[in-house]
Coordinates of C-alpha atoms in Angstrom, one line a residue:
V8 CA -0.7 7.9 -16.6
L9 CA -2.9 8.5 -19.7
F10 CA -0.6 6.3 -21.8
T11 CA -0.7 3.5 -19.2
F12 CA -4.5 3.7 -19.0
A13 CA -4.8 3.6 -22.8
F14 CA -2.3 0.7 -22.9
Q15 CA -4.4 -1.3 -20.4
I16 CA -7.7 -0.9 -22.2
T17 CA -6.3 -1.6 -25.7
F18 CA -3.2 -3.7 -26.0
F19 CA -3.5 -5.5 -22.7
V20 CA -7.1 -6.5 -23.2
A21 CA -6.3 -7.7 -26.7
A22 CA -3.3 -9.8 -25.5
Y23 CA -5.4 -11.2 -22.7
T24 CA -8.1 -12.2 -25.1
I25 CA -5.7 -14.0 -27.3
D26 CA -4.1 -15.8 -24.4
N27 CA -7.5 -17.0 -23.2
R28 CA -8.3 -18.3 -26.7
R29 CA -4.9 -20.2 -26.5
K30 CA -6.0 -21.7 -23.2
E31 CA -9.4 -22.8 -24.6
R32 CA -7.8 -24.7 -27.5
G33 CA -5.2 -26.2 -25.2
G34 CA -2.1 -24.3 -26.6
R35 CA 1.1 -24.4 -24.5
D36 CA 2.2 -21.3 -22.6
C37 CA 5.6 -20.7 -24.4
L38 CA 4.9 -22.6 -27.6
C39 CA 1.5 -21.1 -28.3
C40 CA 1.6 -22.2 -31.9
S41 CA 2.3 -25.9 -31.1
K42 CA -0.2 -28.7 -31.4
P43 CA -3.0 -28.3 -28.8
M44 CA -2.9 -30.5 -25.7
S45 CA -5.7 -32.9 -25.0
F46 CA -7.5 -32.0 -21.7
D47 CA -10.7 -32.1 -19.9
K48 CA -12.1 -28.5 -20.1
E49 CA -14.4 -29.0 -17.1
Q50 CA -11.6 -30.4 -15.0
L51 CA -9.3 -27.6 -16.1
Y52 CA -11.9 -25.0 -15.2
M53 CA -12.4 -26.5 -11.8
Q54 CA -8.7 -26.4 -11.2
G55 CA -8.5 -22.8 -12.3
A56 CA -11.4 -21.8 -10.1
G57 CA -9.8 -23.3 -7.0
K58 CA -8.2 -21.0 -4.5
S59 CA -4.4 -20.7 -4.1
S60 CA -2.9 -21.5 -0.7
M61 CA -2.5 -17.8 0.0
R62 CA -6.1 -17.0 -0.9
S63 CA -7.3 -19.9 1.2
F64 CA -5.2 -18.6 4.1
L65 CA -6.6 -15.1 3.8
G66 CA -10.2 -16.2 3.4
D67 CA -10.4 -19.2 5.7
K68 CA -7.9 -18.4 8.5
F69 CA -6.7 -14.8 8.5
A70 CA -10.1 -13.1 7.9
P71 CA -12.0 -15.1 10.5
F72 CA -9.3 -14.4 13.0
I73 CA -9.1 -10.6 12.6
L74 CA -12.8 -10.3 12.2
Q75 CA -13.5 -11.7 15.6
K76 CA -15.1 -9.0 17.7
P77 CA -12.4 -8.7 20.3
V78 CA -9.6 -8.8 17.7
R79 CA -11.1 -6.3 15.3
Y80 CA -11.9 -3.8 18.1
A81 CA -8.3 -4.3 19.3
I82 CA -7.0 -3.6 15.8
M83 CA -9.1 -0.4 15.4
I84 CA -8.1 0.9 18.9
T85 CA -4.4 0.2 18.2
T86 CA -4.6 1.9 14.8
A87 CA -6.3 4.9 16.4
G88 CA -3.4 5.1 18.8
F89 CA -0.9 5.0 16.0
L90 CA -2.9 7.6 14.1
A91 CA -2.8 9.9 17.2
A92 CA 1.0 9.5 17.3
S93 CA 1.2 10.2 13.6
I94 CA -0.9 13.3 14.0
Y95 CA 1.5 14.5 16.6
G96 CA 4.5 13.8 14.3
A97 CA 2.8 15.5 11.4
T98 CA 2.4 18.7 13.5
Q99 CA 6.1 18.6 14.3
L100 CA 7.2 18.6 10.6
R101 CA 9.2 21.6 9.6
Q102 CA 10.5 22.8 6.2
E103 CA 14.2 21.9 5.8
F104 CA 16.7 22.4 3.0
S105 CA 20.5 22.0 2.6
F106 CA 22.5 22.3 -0.6
R107 CA 24.6 19.2 0.4
W108 CA 21.5 17.0 0.3
F109 CA 21.6 17.1 -3.5
V110 CA 25.3 16.2 -3.7
P111 CA 26.1 12.5 -3.8
D112 CA 27.5 11.2 -0.5
N113 CA 30.7 10.1 -2.1
S114 CA 31.4 13.4 -3.9
Y115 CA 34.4 15.5 -3.0
L116 CA 32.1 18.4 -2.4
Q117 CA 30.9 16.7 0.8
K118 CA 34.4 17.0 2.1
I119 CA 34.5 20.7 1.2
F120 CA 31.2 21.2 3.1
D121 CA 32.6 19.4 6.1
L122 CA 35.7 21.6 6.1
Q123 CA 33.5 24.7 5.7
D124 CA 31.4 23.6 8.7
Q125 CA 34.5 22.9 10.7
Y126 CA 36.5 26.1 10.1
F127 CA 33.7 28.6 9.2
P128 CA 30.7 27.4 11.3
S129 CA 29.2 30.9 11.7
S130 CA 29.4 32.2 8.1
G131 CA 26.1 33.4 6.9
I132 CA 24.8 34.2 3.4
N133 CA 26.3 36.9 1.2
A134 CA 23.6 38.9 -0.4
D135 CA 23.2 42.1 -2.4
I136 CA 20.8 45.0 -3.0
V137 CA 20.9 45.4 -6.8
T138 CA 20.0 48.7 -8.6
V139 CA 19.4 48.7 -12.3
D140 CA 18.9 51.8 -14.6
V141 CA 18.7 54.2 -11.7
D142 CA 19.2 58.0 -11.7
Y143 CA 22.0 57.9 -9.2
C144 CA 22.4 61.6 -9.0
A145 CA 18.8 62.1 -7.9
S146 CA 18.7 58.9 -5.8
Q147 CA 21.6 59.5 -3.5
A148 CA 19.4 59.9 -0.4
K149 CA 17.9 56.5 -1.1
L150 CA 21.2 54.9 -1.6
S151 CA 22.2 56.1 1.8
D152 CA 19.0 54.8 3.2
F153 CA 19.9 51.3 2.0
S154 CA 23.1 51.4 4.0
T155 CA 21.4 52.8 7.1
K156 CA 18.6 50.3 7.1
L157 CA 20.8 47.3 6.4
K158 CA 23.1 48.2 9.3
S159 CA 20.1 48.4 11.7
N160 CA 18.5 45.2 10.4
K161 CA 18.7 42.4 13.0
W162 CA 19.2 39.7 10.3
V163 CA 22.3 41.5 8.8
E164 CA 25.7 40.6 10.3
K165 CA 27.3 43.7 11.9
G166 CA 30.1 45.3 10.0
T167 CA 29.4 43.4 6.7
V168 CA 27.5 46.1 4.8
S169 CA 29.6 47.2 1.8
S170 CA 28.3 50.2 0.0
W171 CA 30.3 51.7 -2.9
Y172 CA 28.2 54.9 -2.6
D173 CA 29.1 55.4 1.1
E174 CA 32.8 54.9 0.2
M175 CA 32.5 57.4 -2.7
K176 CA 30.7 59.9 -0.4
A177 CA 33.3 59.6 2.3
Y178 CA 36.0 60.3 -0.2
F179 CA 34.4 63.5 -1.5
A180 CA 33.7 64.6 2.1
T181 CA 37.3 64.5 3.1
N182 CA 39.5 64.6 0.0
S183 CA 37.7 66.5 -2.7
P184 CA 37.9 70.4 -2.9
S185 CA 34.3 70.5 -3.8
G186 CA 33.2 68.5 -0.8
L187 CA 29.5 67.7 -0.4
D188 CA 26.6 70.0 -1.2
S189 CA 24.2 71.5 1.3
N190 CA 22.2 68.3 1.5
G191 CA 25.3 66.3 2.4
Q192 CA 25.3 64.7 -1.1
I193 CA 27.9 64.4 -3.8
P194 CA 27.5 67.4 -6.2
C195 CA 26.4 66.2 -9.6
V196 CA 24.9 69.1 -11.5
P197 CA 24.2 68.4 -14.3
A198 CA 23.1 64.8 -13.6
T199 CA 25.6 63.4 -16.2
N200 CA 28.4 64.8 -14.0
F201 CA 27.7 61.9 -11.5
L202 CA 29.7 59.5 -13.7
N203 CA 32.6 62.0 -13.8
Q204 CA 32.6 62.2 -10.0
F205 CA 32.4 58.4 -9.9
N206 CA 35.5 58.1 -12.2
V207 CA 37.4 60.6 -10.0
W208 CA 36.7 58.5 -6.9
A209 CA 37.5 55.1 -8.7
A210 CA 40.9 56.5 -9.8
S211 CA 41.8 57.8 -6.3
T212 CA 43.1 54.7 -4.7
P213 CA 43.6 51.0 -5.5
A214 CA 40.9 50.1 -2.9
A215 CA 38.4 52.5 -4.6
K216 CA 39.2 51.0 -8.0
A217 CA 38.7 47.5 -6.7
S218 CA 35.4 48.4 -5.1
A219 CA 34.2 50.2 -8.3
E220 CA 35.0 47.3 -10.5
R221 CA 33.4 44.8 -8.2
N222 CA 30.2 46.6 -7.5
V223 CA 29.4 49.0 -10.4
I224 CA 28.8 48.3 -14.1
V225 CA 29.4 51.3 -16.4
K226 CA 27.9 50.9 -19.9
D227 CA 27.2 53.4 -22.7
G228 CA 28.5 56.3 -20.8
K229 CA 26.4 55.8 -17.6
I230 CA 26.2 53.6 -14.6
S231 CA 23.8 50.8 -15.7
A232 CA 23.8 48.7 -12.5
S233 CA 25.3 48.5 -9.1
R234 CA 25.0 46.5 -5.9
I235 CA 25.3 47.1 -2.1
G236 CA 26.7 43.9 -0.4
F237 CA 25.9 42.5 3.0
R238 CA 25.9 39.3 4.9
V239 CA 22.9 37.6 6.5
I240 CA 23.5 36.0 9.9
Q241 CA 23.5 32.2 10.2
T242 CA 19.9 31.1 10.4
K243 CA 18.7 28.0 12.4
N244 CA 15.7 26.8 10.4
S245 CA 13.5 27.4 7.4
R246 CA 11.2 29.7 9.4
E247 CA 14.1 32.1 10.0
D248 CA 15.0 31.9 6.4
V249 CA 11.5 33.1 5.5
Q250 CA 11.8 35.9 8.0
V251 CA 15.1 36.9 6.5
L252 CA 13.7 37.0 3.0
N253 CA 10.6 39.0 4.1
S254 CA 12.7 41.4 6.1
I255 CA 15.0 42.3 3.2
R256 CA 12.1 42.5 0.8
Q257 CA 10.3 44.9 3.2
L258 CA 13.5 47.0 3.5
V259 CA 13.7 47.3 -0.3
K260 CA 10.0 48.2 -0.4
D261 CA 10.4 50.9 2.3
V262 CA 13.2 52.6 0.5
N263 CA 11.1 52.6 -2.7
L264 CA 13.7 53.0 -5.3
A265 CA 12.5 51.9 -8.7
G266 CA 14.7 49.2 -10.4
T267 CA 15.9 47.8 -7.1
F268 CA 15.7 44.2 -5.9
E269 CA 17.4 41.9 -3.4
F270 CA 19.5 38.9 -4.5
A271 CA 21.3 35.9 -3.0
F272 CA 21.5 32.5 -4.5
P273 CA 20.0 30.8 -1.4
F274 CA 17.0 33.3 -1.7
L275 CA 15.9 31.1 -4.6
Y276 CA 15.4 28.3 -2.2
F277 CA 13.9 30.5 0.5
E278 CA 11.3 31.4 -2.1
Q279 CA 9.9 27.9 -1.9
Y280 CA 9.4 28.1 1.8
L281 CA 6.9 30.9 1.3
I282 CA 4.6 28.8 -0.8
I283 CA 5.5 25.1 -0.2
E284 CA 3.1 24.6 2.8
R285 CA 0.2 26.3 1.0
E286 CA 0.9 24.3 -2.2
L287 CA 1.2 21.0 -0.2
I288 CA -2.2 21.6 1.5
L289 CA -3.8 22.7 -1.7
N290 CA -2.6 19.7 -3.7
I291 CA -3.4 17.2 -1.1
G292 CA -6.9 18.7 -0.7
L293 CA -7.6 18.7 -4.4
A294 CA -6.3 15.1 -4.8
A295 CA -8.3 14.0 -1.8
V296 CA -11.5 15.5 -3.2
A297 CA -10.8 13.7 -6.5
V298 CA -10.2 10.4 -4.7
F299 CA -13.4 10.7 -2.7
F300 CA -15.7 11.4 -5.8
V301 CA -14.0 8.7 -7.9
S302 CA -14.4 6.2 -5.0
L303 CA -18.0 7.2 -4.6
A304 CA -18.6 6.7 -8.3
L305 CA -17.0 3.3 -8.5
I306 CA -18.1 1.9 -5.1
A307 CA -21.6 3.4 -5.6
H308 CA -22.4 3.7 -1.9
P309 CA -21.6 6.8 0.2
G310 CA -20.9 4.7 3.3
G311 CA -18.5 2.4 1.6
A312 CA -16.8 5.2 -0.2
L313 CA -16.4 7.1 3.0
L314 CA -14.7 4.2 4.7
V315 CA -12.3 3.7 1.8
F316 CA -11.6 7.5 1.8
S317 CA -11.0 7.4 5.6
C318 CA -8.3 4.7 5.1
V319 CA -6.6 6.7 2.3
I320 CA -6.5 9.8 4.5
M321 CA -5.2 7.8 7.5
T322 CA -2.4 6.5 5.3
I323 CA -1.3 10.0 4.3
V324 CA -1.5 11.2 8.0
E325 CA 0.5 8.1 9.1
L326 CA 3.0 8.9 6.3
L327 CA 3.5 12.4 7.5
G328 CA 3.9 11.3 11.1
C329 CA 6.4 8.6 10.2
M330 CA 8.4 11.2 8.2
W331 CA 9.0 13.2 11.3
F332 CA 10.0 10.1 13.3
W333 CA 12.4 9.1 10.5
G334 CA 14.0 12.5 10.2
I335 CA 12.5 13.6 6.9
G336 CA 11.4 17.2 6.6
I337 CA 9.2 19.1 4.2
D338 CA 11.0 20.1 1.0
G339 CA 10.3 20.0 -2.7
V340 CA 11.2 16.3 -3.0
A341 CA 9.0 15.3 -0.1
V342 CA 6.0 17.3 -1.3
I343 CA 6.1 15.6 -4.7
N344 CA 6.3 12.2 -3.0
I345 CA 3.4 13.0 -0.7
V346 CA 1.1 13.9 -3.6
L347 CA 2.2 10.7 -5.4
A348 CA 1.6 8.7 -2.3
L349 CA -2.0 9.8 -2.1
G350 CA -2.6 8.2 -5.5
F351 CA -0.8 5.0 -4.6
S352 CA -2.6 4.5 -1.3
V353 CA -6.0 4.4 -3.0
D354 CA -5.3 1.0 -4.5
Y355 CA -4.9 -0.8 -1.2
S356 CA -8.3 0.2 0.1
A357 CA -10.5 0.7 -3.0
H358 CA -10.2 -2.9 -4.2
I359 CA -11.2 -4.3 -0.8
G360 CA -14.1 -1.8 -0.6
H361 CA -15.4 -2.5 -4.1
C362 CA -15.2 -6.3 -3.6
Y363 CA -17.1 -6.0 -0.3
M364 CA -19.9 -4.1 -2.1
V365 CA -20.5 -6.9 -4.7
K366 CA -20.7 -9.7 -2.1
T367 CA -23.8 -10.9 -0.3
G368 CA -24.5 -11.9 3.3
S369 CA -23.8 -10.2 6.6
R370 CA -21.2 -7.6 7.1
I371 CA -18.7 -10.1 8.5
E372 CA -19.4 -12.6 5.7
K373 CA -18.9 -10.0 3.0
A374 CA -15.7 -8.8 4.6
K375 CA -14.4 -12.4 4.7
Q376 CA -15.3 -13.0 1.1
A377 CA -13.7 -9.7 0.0
L378 CA -10.5 -10.4 1.9
G379 CA -10.3 -13.9 0.5
D380 CA -11.0 -12.9 -3.1
I381 CA -9.0 -9.7 -3.5
G382 CA -6.7 -9.5 -0.5
F383 CA -3.9 -11.6 -2.1
S384 CA -3.9 -9.4 -5.2
V385 CA -3.6 -6.3 -3.0
I386 CA -0.7 -7.8 -1.1
N387 CA 0.9 -8.7 -4.4
G388 CA 0.6 -5.1 -5.5
A389 CA 2.2 -3.9 -2.3
V390 CA 5.1 -6.4 -2.5
S391 CA 5.8 -5.6 -6.1
T392 CA 5.8 -1.8 -5.4
F393 CA 8.2 -2.4 -2.5
L394 CA 10.6 -4.5 -4.6
A395 CA 10.5 -1.8 -7.3
V396 CA 11.9 0.8 -5.0
L397 CA 14.1 -1.4 -2.7
L398 CA 17.3 -0.8 -4.5
L399 CA 16.9 2.9 -4.0
S400 CA 17.6 2.3 -0.3
V401 CA 21.3 2.1 -0.9
S402 CA 21.5 5.0 -3.3
Q403 CA 24.2 7.7 -2.7
S404 CA 21.6 10.4 -3.6
Y405 CA 19.4 12.1 -1.0
V406 CA 16.5 12.3 -3.5
F407 CA 16.3 8.6 -4.2
R408 CA 16.7 7.7 -0.5
V409 CA 13.8 9.9 0.5
F410 CA 11.8 8.4 -2.4
F411 CA 12.5 4.9 -1.0
R412 CA 11.6 5.8 2.6
M413 CA 8.4 7.5 1.7
F414 CA 7.2 4.8 -0.7
F415 CA 8.1 2.1 1.8
L416 CA 6.0 3.9 4.4
V417 CA 3.1 4.2 1.9
V418 CA 3.3 0.5 1.1
L419 CA 3.4 -0.5 4.7
C420 CA 0.7 1.8 6.1
G421 CA -1.5 1.6 3.0
C422 CA -1.4 -2.2 2.8
F423 CA -2.1 -2.5 6.6
N424 CA -5.0 -0.1 6.4
G425 CA -6.5 -1.8 3.3
V426 CA -6.0 -5.5 4.2
V427 CA -6.3 -5.4 8.0
L428 CA -8.1 -2.2 9.1
L429 CA -10.6 -1.7 6.4
P430 CA -12.1 -5.3 6.6
C431 CA -12.5 -4.7 10.4
M432 CA -14.2 -1.3 9.7
L433 CA -16.5 -2.8 7.0
A434 CA -17.4 -5.7 9.3
T435 CA -18.4 -3.2 12.0
F436 CA -19.6 -0.1 10.2
G437 CA -19.9 -1.2 6.6
P438 CA -23.1 -1.0 4.5
S439 CA -25.4 -3.9 5.5
R440 CA -27.2 -4.0 2.1
T441 CA -25.1 -3.6 -1.0
A442 CA -25.9 -3.1 -4.6
S443 CA -25.7 -6.8 -5.5
Q444 CA -28.2 -7.6 -2.8
N445 CA -30.6 -4.9 -3.9
S446 CA -30.2 -6.2 -7.5
K447 CA -30.9 -9.8 -6.4
N448 CA -34.0 -8.8 -4.5
S449 CA -35.3 -6.7 -7.4
K450 CA -35.0 -9.7 -9.7
E451 CA -36.9 -11.9 -7.3
L452 CA -39.7 -9.4 -7.1
L453 CA -39.8 -9.2 -10.9
G454 CA -39.9 -13.0 -11.2
M455 CA -36.4 -13.2 -12.6
G456 CA -34.9 -15.1 -9.7
E457 CA -36.3 -17.4 -7.1
P458 CA -40.1 -16.9 -6.9
V459 CA -41.7 -15.2 -4.1
Q460 CA -43.6 -17.5 -1.7
T461 CA -47.0 -18.4 -3.0
G462 CA -49.9 -16.6 -1.5
A463 CA -47.9 -13.6 -0.3
A464 CA -49.3 -10.2 -1.2
P465 CA -47.3 -8.0 -3.4
M466 CA -46.8 -5.4 -0.7
D467 CA -45.8 -8.1 1.7
A468 CA -43.2 -9.4 -0.7
I469 CA -41.8 -5.9 -1.2
A470 CA -41.6 -5.4 2.6
A471 CA -39.9 -8.7 3.0
A472 CA -37.3 -7.8 0.4

């Protein structure tokens, strides 16, 4: 963004100046160094100052039509109804995520996912409680607590808890001459003896050996890490995913064994569910505040800036509502696009609002002039943005398809709010006296414009202005 801005105020301005000099001397468009053409400068200026057919349509036909009192009230009422429907849709949005969204549609992995859904529809998530650098001899009670709490947790699938310590403890309770101590734990005095007891159990049966190799890491003469496995039941939505993550974290916190944490690969994505709504609201709020103050500074009128800001906010609300109707949920991709959309939607309204503020006349006259002068440029910007993302509509990637859908909605809603709704609002609620009118009246009072009527007292002239 900074590079583009710097490019516009340096290279583009310089190139535009050179091109205008080429026009003044009559140089040709493509062969700018060729011999200048002979032309009538005054006639050329008048031709250039004339309106294009599209500008004439917007200013002379479209604007007068939509700014008729019955029509503009109908537009505002209809938009209010659509806004109400969008608010309902926005409240129905839910966080969603699936691994297969980020796999191309024509990938072989999609077939694997289909087979998994067909033959293993109820399989949940395999997860682990991982312990690192723990004094296992002194922490046996807490290791048992993990198993007990996991088996009673409503989010853990029954019969899936796999604890190497429970298996080792069961072996010593039934097969070892030493058995268990008075606390029902594996005897390990001194503490280093726990590794010896572990090796005895691991060598007892092939199943014990497999469990030890799969769940325990022995390094430098001690157990450096281990894990207790379990499976989380199949969840229905992101809200349940968040509940699962919070429940397992609370379980680990309750046992309070230092060096212990929960892990499952999907937990990395569940993590975003905890913060994504807060981050979305925070980023939209900060961006909206920035948009309002920038609009206020550039439009230089609180009423005009507020109307422009209202159209921007309506565009975002309509985008959120249409996302629900189009089946798009809240995820990392959508959040990024929503924040980007806030910046894009400013253009469609800010140009119309600024142009209105520099015109003179009644509200309706200024709205007509603004739409005629800048409306076509706003539409050009919307069409060019749409064409830029159009090819993404046939992409095999979920990310690019969502990008297209959301930017299509921004272009559609933003352009309508800027070109149709905002002129109606300005013609009805817009500032009646703008900066250009105040400047003109000030010049008249100072004798720089048309003179004040002869004989009028100074205070009368000021009151009349």
